[in-house]
mmCIF file of C-alpha atoms in Angstrom:
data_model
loop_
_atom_site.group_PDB
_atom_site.id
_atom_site.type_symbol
_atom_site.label_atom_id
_atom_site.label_comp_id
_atom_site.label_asym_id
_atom_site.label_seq_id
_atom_site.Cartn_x
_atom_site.Cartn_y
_atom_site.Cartn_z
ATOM 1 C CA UNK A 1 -18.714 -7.275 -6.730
ATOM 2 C CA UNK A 2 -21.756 -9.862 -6.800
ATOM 3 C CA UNK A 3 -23.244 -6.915 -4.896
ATOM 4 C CA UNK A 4 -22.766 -4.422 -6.990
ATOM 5 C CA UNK A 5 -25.839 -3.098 -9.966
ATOM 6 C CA UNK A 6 -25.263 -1.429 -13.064
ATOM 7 C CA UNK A 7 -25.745 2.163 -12.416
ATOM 8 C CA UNK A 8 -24.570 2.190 -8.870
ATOM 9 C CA UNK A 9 -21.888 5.146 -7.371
ATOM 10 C CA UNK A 10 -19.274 3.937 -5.342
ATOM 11 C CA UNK A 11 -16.751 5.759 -3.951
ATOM 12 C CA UNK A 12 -13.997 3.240 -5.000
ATOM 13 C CA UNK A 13 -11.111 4.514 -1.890
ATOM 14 C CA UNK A 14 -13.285 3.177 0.195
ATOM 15 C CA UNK A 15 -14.322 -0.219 -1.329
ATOM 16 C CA UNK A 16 -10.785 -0.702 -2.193
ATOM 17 C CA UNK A 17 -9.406 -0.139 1.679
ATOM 18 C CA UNK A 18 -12.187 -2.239 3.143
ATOM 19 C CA UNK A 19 -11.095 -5.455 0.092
ATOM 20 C CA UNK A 20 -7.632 -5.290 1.048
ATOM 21 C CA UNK A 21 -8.381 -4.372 4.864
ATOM 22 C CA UNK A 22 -9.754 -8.163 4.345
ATOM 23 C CA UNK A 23 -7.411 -9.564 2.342
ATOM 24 C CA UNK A 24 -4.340 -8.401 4.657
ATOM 25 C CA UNK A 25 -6.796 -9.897 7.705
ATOM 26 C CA UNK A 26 -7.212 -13.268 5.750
ATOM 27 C CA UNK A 27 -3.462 -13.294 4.544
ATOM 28 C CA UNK A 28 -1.415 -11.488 7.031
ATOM 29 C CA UNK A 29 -3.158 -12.594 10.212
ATOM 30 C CA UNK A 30 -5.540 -15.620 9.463
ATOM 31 C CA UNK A 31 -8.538 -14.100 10.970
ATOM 32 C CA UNK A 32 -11.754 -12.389 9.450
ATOM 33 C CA UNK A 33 -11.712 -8.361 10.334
ATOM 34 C CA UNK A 34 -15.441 -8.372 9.659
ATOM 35 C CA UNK A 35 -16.896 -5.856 11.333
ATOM 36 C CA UNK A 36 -13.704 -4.319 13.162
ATOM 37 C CA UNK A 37 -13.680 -2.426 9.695
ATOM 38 C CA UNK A 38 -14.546 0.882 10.489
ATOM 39 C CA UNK A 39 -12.923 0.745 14.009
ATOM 40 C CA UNK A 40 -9.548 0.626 12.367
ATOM 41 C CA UNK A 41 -10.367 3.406 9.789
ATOM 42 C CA UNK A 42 -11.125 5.655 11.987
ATOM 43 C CA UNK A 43 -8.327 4.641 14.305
ATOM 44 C CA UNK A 44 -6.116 4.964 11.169
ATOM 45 C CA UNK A 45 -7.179 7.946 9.905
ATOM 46 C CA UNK A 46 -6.741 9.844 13.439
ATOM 47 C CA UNK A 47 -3.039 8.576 13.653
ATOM 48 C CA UNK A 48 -2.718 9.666 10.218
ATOM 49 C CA UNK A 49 -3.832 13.160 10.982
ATOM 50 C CA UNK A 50 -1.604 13.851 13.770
ATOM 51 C CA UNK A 51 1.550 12.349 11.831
ATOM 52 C CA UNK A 52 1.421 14.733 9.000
ATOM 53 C CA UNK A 53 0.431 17.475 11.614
ATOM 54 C CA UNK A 54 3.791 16.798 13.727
ATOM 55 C CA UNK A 55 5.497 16.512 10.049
ATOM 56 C CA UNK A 56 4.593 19.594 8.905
ATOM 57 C CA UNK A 57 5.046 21.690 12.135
ATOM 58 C CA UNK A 58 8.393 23.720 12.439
ATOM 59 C CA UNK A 59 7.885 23.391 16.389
ATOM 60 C CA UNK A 60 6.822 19.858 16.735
ATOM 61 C CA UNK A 61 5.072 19.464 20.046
ATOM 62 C CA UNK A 62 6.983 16.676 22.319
ATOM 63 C CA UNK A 63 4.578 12.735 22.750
ATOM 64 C CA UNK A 64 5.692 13.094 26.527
ATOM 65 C CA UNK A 65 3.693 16.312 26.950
ATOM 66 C CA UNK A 66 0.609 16.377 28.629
ATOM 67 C CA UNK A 67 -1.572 18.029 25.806
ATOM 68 C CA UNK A 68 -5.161 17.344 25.049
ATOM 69 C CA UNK A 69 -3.590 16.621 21.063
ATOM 70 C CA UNK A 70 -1.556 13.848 22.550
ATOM 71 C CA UNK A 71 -3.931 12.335 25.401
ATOM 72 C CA UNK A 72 -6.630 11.589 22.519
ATOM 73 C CA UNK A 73 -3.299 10.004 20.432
ATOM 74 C CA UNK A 74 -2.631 7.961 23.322
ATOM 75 C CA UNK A 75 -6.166 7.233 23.560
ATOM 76 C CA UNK A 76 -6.669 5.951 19.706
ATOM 77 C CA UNK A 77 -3.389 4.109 19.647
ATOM 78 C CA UNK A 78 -4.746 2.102 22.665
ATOM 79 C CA UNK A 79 -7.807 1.411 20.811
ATOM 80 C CA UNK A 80 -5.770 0.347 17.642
ATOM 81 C CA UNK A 81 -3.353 -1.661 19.454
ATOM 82 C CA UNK A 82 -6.443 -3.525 21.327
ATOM 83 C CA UNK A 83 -8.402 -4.389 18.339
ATOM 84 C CA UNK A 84 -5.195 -6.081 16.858
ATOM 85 C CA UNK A 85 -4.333 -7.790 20.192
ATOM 86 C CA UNK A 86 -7.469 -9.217 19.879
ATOM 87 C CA UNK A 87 -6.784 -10.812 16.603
ATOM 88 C CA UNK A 88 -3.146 -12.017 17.683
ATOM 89 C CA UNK A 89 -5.076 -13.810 20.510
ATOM 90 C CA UNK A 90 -7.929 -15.000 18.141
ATOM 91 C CA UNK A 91 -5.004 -16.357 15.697
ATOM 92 C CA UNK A 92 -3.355 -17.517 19.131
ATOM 93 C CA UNK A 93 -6.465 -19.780 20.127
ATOM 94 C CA UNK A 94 -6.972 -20.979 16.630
ATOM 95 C CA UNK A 95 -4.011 -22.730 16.593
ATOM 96 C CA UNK A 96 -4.030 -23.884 19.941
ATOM 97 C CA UNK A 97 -7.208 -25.543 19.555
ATOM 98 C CA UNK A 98 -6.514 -27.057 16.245
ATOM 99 C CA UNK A 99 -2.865 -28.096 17.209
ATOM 100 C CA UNK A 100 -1.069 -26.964 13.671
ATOM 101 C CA UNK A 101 0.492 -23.493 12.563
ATOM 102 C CA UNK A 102 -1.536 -21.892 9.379
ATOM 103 C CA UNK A 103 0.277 -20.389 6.295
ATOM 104 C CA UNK A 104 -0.381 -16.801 7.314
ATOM 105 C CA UNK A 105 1.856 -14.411 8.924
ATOM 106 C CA UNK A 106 1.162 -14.637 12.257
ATOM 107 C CA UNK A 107 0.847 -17.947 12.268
ATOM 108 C CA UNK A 108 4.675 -17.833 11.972
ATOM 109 C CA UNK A 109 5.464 -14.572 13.885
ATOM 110 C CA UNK A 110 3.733 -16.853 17.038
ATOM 111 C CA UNK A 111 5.381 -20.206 16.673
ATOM 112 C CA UNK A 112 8.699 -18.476 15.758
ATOM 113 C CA UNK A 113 11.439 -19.203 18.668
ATOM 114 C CA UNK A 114 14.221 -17.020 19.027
ATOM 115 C CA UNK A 115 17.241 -19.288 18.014
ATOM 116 C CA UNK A 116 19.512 -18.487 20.760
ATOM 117 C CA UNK A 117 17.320 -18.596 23.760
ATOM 118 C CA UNK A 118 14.617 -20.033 22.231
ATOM 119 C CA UNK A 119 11.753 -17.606 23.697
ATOM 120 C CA UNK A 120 8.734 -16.403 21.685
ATOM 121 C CA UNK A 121 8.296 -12.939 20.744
ATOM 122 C CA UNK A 122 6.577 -10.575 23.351
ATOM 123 C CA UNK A 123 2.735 -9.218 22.852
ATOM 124 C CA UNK A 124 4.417 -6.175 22.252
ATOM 125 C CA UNK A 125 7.102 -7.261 19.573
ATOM 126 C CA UNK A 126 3.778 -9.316 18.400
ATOM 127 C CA UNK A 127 1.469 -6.367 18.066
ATOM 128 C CA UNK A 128 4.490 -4.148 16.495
ATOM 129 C CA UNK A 129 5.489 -6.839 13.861
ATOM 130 C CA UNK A 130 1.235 -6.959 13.109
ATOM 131 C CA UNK A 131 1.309 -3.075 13.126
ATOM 132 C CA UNK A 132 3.940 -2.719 10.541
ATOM 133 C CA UNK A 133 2.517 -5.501 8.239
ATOM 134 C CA UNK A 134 -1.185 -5.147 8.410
ATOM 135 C CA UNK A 135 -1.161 -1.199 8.369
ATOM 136 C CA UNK A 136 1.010 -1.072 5.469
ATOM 137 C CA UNK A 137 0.289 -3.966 4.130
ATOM 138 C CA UNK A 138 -3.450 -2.743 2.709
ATOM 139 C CA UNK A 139 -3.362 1.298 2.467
ATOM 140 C CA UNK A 140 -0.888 1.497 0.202
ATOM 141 C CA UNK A 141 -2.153 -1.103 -2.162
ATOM 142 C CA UNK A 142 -5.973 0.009 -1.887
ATOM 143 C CA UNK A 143 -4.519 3.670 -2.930
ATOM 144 C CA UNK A 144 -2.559 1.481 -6.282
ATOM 145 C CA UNK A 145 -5.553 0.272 -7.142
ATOM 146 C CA UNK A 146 -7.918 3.202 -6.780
ATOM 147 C CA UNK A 147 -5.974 5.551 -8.690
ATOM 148 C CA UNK A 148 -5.252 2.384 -11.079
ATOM 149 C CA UNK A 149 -9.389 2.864 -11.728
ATOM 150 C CA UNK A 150 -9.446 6.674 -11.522
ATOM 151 C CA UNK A 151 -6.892 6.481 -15.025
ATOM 152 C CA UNK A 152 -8.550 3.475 -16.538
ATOM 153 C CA UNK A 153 -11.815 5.806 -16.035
ATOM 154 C CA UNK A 154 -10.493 8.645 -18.231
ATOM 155 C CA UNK A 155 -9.195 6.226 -20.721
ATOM 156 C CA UNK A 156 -11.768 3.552 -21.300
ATOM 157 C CA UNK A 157 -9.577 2.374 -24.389
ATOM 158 C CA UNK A 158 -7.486 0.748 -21.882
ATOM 159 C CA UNK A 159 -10.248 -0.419 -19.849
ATOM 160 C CA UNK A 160 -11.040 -1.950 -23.333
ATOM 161 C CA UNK A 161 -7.807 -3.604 -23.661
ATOM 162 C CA UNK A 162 -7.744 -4.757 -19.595
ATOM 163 C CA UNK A 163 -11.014 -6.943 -20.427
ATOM 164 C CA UNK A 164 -10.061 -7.727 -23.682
ATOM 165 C CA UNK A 165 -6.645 -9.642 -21.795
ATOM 166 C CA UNK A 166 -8.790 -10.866 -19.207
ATOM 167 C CA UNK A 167 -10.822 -12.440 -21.048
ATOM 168 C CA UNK A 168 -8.843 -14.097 -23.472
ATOM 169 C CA UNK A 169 -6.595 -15.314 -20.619
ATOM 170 C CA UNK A 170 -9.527 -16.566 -18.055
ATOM 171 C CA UNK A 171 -12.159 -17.412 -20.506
ATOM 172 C CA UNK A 172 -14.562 -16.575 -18.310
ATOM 173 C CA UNK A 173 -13.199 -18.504 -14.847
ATOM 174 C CA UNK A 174 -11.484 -16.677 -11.883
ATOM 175 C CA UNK A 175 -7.826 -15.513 -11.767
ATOM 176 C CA UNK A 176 -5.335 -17.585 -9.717
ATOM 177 C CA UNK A 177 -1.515 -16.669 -9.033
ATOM 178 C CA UNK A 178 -0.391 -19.059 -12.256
ATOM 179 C CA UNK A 179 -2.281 -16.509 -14.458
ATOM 180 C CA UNK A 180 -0.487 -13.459 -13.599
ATOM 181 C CA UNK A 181 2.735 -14.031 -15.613
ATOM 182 C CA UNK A 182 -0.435 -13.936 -18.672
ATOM 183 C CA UNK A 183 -2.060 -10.837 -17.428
ATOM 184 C CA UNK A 184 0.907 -8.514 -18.997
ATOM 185 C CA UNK A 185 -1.561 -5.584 -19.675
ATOM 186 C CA UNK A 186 -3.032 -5.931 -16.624
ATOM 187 C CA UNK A 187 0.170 -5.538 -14.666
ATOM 188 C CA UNK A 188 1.508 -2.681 -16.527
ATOM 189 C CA UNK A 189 -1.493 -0.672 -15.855
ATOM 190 C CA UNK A 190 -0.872 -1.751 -12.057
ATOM 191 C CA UNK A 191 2.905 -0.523 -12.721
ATOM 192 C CA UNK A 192 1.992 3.074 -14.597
ATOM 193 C CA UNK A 193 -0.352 3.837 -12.312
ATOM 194 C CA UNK A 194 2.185 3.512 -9.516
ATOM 195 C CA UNK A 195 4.697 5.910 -11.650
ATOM 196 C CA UNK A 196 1.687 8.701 -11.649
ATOM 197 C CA UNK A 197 0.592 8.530 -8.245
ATOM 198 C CA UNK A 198 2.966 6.412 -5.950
ATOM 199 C CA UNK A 199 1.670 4.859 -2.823
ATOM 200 C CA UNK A 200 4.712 6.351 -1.190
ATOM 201 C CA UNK A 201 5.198 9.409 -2.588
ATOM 202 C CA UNK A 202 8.533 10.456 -0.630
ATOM 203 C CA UNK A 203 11.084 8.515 1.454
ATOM 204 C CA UNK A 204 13.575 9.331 3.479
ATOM 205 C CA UNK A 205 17.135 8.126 4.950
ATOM 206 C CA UNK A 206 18.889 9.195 7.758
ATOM 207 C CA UNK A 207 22.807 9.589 6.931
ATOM 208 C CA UNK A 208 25.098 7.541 9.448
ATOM 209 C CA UNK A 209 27.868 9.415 9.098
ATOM 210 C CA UNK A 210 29.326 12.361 6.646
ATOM 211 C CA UNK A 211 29.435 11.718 3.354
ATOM 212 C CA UNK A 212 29.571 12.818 -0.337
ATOM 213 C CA UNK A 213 26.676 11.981 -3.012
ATOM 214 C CA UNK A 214 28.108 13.658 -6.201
ATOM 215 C CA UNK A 215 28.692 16.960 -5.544
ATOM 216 C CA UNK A 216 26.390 17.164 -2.402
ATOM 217 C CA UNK A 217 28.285 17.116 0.771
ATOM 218 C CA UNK A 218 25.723 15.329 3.972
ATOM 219 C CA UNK A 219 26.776 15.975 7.906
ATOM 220 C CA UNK A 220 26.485 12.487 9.718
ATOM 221 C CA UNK A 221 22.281 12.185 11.132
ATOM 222 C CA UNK A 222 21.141 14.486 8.312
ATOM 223 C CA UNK A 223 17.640 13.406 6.784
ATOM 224 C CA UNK A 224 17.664 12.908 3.548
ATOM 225 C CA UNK A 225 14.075 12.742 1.276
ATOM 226 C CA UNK A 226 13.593 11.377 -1.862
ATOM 227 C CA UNK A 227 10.382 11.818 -4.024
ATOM 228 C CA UNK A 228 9.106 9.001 -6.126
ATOM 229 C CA UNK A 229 6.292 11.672 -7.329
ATOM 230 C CA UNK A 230 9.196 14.143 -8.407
ATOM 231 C CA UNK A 231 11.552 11.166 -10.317
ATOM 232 C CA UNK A 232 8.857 9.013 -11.494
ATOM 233 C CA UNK A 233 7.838 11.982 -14.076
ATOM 234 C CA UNK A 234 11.075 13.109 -15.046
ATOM 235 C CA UNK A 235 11.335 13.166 -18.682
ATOM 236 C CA UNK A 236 14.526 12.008 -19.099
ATOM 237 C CA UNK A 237 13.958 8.490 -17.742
ATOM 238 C CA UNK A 238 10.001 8.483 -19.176
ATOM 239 C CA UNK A 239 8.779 10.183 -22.504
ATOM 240 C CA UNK A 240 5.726 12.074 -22.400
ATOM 241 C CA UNK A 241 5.953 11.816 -18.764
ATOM 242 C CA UNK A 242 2.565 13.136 -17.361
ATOM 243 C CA UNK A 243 0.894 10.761 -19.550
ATOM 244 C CA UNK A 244 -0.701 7.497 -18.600
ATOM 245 C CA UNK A 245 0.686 5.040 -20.744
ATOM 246 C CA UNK A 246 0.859 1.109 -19.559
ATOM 247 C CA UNK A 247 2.635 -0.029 -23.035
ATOM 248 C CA UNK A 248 5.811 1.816 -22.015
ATOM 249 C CA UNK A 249 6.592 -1.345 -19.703
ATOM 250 C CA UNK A 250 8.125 -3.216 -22.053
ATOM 251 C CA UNK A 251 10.846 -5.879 -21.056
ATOM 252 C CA UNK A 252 13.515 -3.678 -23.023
ATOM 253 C CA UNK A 253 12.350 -0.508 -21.308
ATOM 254 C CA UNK A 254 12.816 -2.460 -17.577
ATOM 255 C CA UNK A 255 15.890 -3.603 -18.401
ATOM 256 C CA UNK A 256 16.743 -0.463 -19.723
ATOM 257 C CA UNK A 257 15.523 2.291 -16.784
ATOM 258 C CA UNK A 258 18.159 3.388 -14.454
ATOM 259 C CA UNK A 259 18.023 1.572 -11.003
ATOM 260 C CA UNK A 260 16.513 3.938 -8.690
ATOM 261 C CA UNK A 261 14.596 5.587 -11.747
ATOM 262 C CA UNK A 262 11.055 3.718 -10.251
ATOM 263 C CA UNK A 263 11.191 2.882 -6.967
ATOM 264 C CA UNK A 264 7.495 2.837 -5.493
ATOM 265 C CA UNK A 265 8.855 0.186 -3.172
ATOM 266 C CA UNK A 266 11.928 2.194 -2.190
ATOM 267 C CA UNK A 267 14.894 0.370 -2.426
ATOM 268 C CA UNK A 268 18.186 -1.214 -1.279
ATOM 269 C CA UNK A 269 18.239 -3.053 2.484
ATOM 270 C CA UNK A 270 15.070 -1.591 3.793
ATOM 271 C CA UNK A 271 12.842 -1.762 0.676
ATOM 272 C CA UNK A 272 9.442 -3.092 1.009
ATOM 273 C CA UNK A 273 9.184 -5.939 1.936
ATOM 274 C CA UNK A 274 5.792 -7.007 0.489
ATOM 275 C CA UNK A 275 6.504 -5.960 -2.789
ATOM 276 C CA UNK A 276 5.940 -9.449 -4.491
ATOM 277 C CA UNK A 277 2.838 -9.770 -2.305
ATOM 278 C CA UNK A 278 1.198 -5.985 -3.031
ATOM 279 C CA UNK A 279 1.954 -6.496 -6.821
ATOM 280 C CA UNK A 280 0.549 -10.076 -7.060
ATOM 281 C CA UNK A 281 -2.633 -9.293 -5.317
ATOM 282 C CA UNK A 282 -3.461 -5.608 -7.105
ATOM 283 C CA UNK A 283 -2.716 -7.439 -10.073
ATOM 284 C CA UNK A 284 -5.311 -10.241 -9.364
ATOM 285 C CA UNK A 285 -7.759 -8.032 -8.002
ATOM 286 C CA UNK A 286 -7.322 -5.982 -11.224
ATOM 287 C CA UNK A 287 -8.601 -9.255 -13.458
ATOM 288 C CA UNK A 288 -11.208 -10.084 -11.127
ATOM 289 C CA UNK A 289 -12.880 -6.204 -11.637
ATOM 290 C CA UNK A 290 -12.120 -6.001 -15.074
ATOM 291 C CA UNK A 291 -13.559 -9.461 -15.944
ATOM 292 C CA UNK A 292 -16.937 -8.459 -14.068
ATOM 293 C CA UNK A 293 -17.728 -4.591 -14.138
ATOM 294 C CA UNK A 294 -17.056 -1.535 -16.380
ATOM 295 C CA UNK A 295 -16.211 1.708 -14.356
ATOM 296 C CA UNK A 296 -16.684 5.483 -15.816
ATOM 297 C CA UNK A 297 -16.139 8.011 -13.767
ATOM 298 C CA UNK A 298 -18.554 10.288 -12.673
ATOM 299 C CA UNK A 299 -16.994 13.591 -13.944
ATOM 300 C CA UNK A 300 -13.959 14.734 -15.431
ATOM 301 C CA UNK A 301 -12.236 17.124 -12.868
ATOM 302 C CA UNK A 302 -8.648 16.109 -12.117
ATOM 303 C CA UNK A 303 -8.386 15.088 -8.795
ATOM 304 C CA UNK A 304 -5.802 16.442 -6.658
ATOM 305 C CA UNK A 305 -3.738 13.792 -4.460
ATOM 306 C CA UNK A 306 -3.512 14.346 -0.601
ATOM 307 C CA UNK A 307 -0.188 13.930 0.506
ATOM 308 C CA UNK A 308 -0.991 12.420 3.786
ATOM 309 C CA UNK A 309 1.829 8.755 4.747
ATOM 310 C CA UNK A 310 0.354 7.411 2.068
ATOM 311 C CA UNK A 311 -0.859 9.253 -1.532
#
């Protein structure tokens, strides 16, 4: 932000994926990502590509055949997994050389000892683990937070009242984790905008075996989708539904919402497991902007969401 001048454009997506690319490096894995940036991106964006391609198709074209579509896959998740090897054996050397285990992630992913045999994990179960964390552990929350600025743009009333907390709360010094119980406006713009344009935006479960879910009878290995997009602005659990309102998350109204009426975590056994982490840091983030710059947008067209993995 210290690098940023009044009357500057920024394409906000991308300044909030490389800040979290970096905080997920710092946090997650204990090393700097620095320049490795863009590599990933692109890497990222590629993988991306083909996903939704193969989602979409009705003929889905088999990972084993030898297609020019799947040799340049193969290709760019080679070039992803080496870029994050590399930091698993940066992380690796760190603590080799300086004989203690840091607070981060990996840290404890390396060190851990499996408690029956007591062998470390594998570079493969080590770059998987780092994979599932790292990848999803800064998209998701740089899309929260850019579509958390794209509302506060077209309703600078609640920018208004984001600085107004902010400032009353910090008086002027940074945010740390013991302010964010304070920061209640801040974290119910952080919640709203994840009921208007979820992160995930569908998820899906795979049924075991038959069963009955009210009066919807699903064969054993059936997939099963459900849309926070569609359920998050259903009007029976949220009035006024399509509009961006932070003061609906009251206490009362929490306590009060059905279950699985919000879920932009998912839910039950496999729900995120960063959710604590992703809200805590989009929160702080949120203070740290808000306290420093004023964003407008730079027109007023409504901007369509691209479903790709993430929204």
């Amino acid at each position: 932000l210290g690098q940023w001048q009044a009357g500057d454009e920024r394409d906000l997506a991308h300044e909030m994926m490389q800040l979290t690319m970096g905080i997920a490096g710092k946090t997650l894995l204990g090393v700097d990502v620095g320049d490795r940036y863009r590599e990933v991106v692109v890497c990222l964006e590629a993988v991306m590509r083909d996903f939704m391609a193969r989602f979409r198709s009705p003929l889905p074209i088999p990972f084993w055949l030898p297609t020019p579509g799947n040799w340049r896959l193969k290709r760019t998740i080679r070039q992803l997994d080496s870029v994050l090897q590399q930091m698993i054996d940066e992380r690796r050397a760190q603590i080799e050389n300086q004989g203690k285990i840091g607070g981060d992630f990996l840290s404890l992913l390396i060190t851990a000892r499996d408690e029956n045999d007591g062998k470390p994990l594998s570079n493969q179960q080590l770059r998987d683990e780092v994979m599932t964390m790292f990848l999803a552990g800064h998209e998701t929350t740089a899309n929260t937070l850019s579509w958390a600025w794209y509302l506060l743009g077209q309703h600078p009333d609640e920018q208004q009242r984001l600085r107004d907390e902010v400032d009353s709360v910090l008086n002027g010094r940074p945010p740390t984790p013991a302010d964010v119980p304070r920061l209640v406006h801040c974290e119910r713009v952080v919640r709203e905008a994840m009921r208007l344009y979820p992160p995930a935006f569908v998820v899906g479960r795979r049924c075991e075996h038959d069963c009955t879910i009210g009066d919807h009878f699903i064969p054993a290995m059936t997939n099963v989708l459900m849309s926070q997009w569609v359920v998050h602005r259903d009007e029976r659990w949220f009035a006024k539904p399509s509009e961006f309102q932070p003061d609906r998350w009251t206490p009362d109204f929490i306590h009060a919402l059905p279950k699985y009426a919000y879920f932009p975590f998912g839910g039950g056994p496999r729900a995120c497991i960063g959710r604590e982490f992703a809200m805590l840091e989009a929160t702080l983030v949120m203070a740290t902007m808000a306290q420093r710059i004023e964003l407008a947008l730079i027109d007023h067209e409504p901007l369509p969401g691209l479903p790709g993995v993430p929204l």
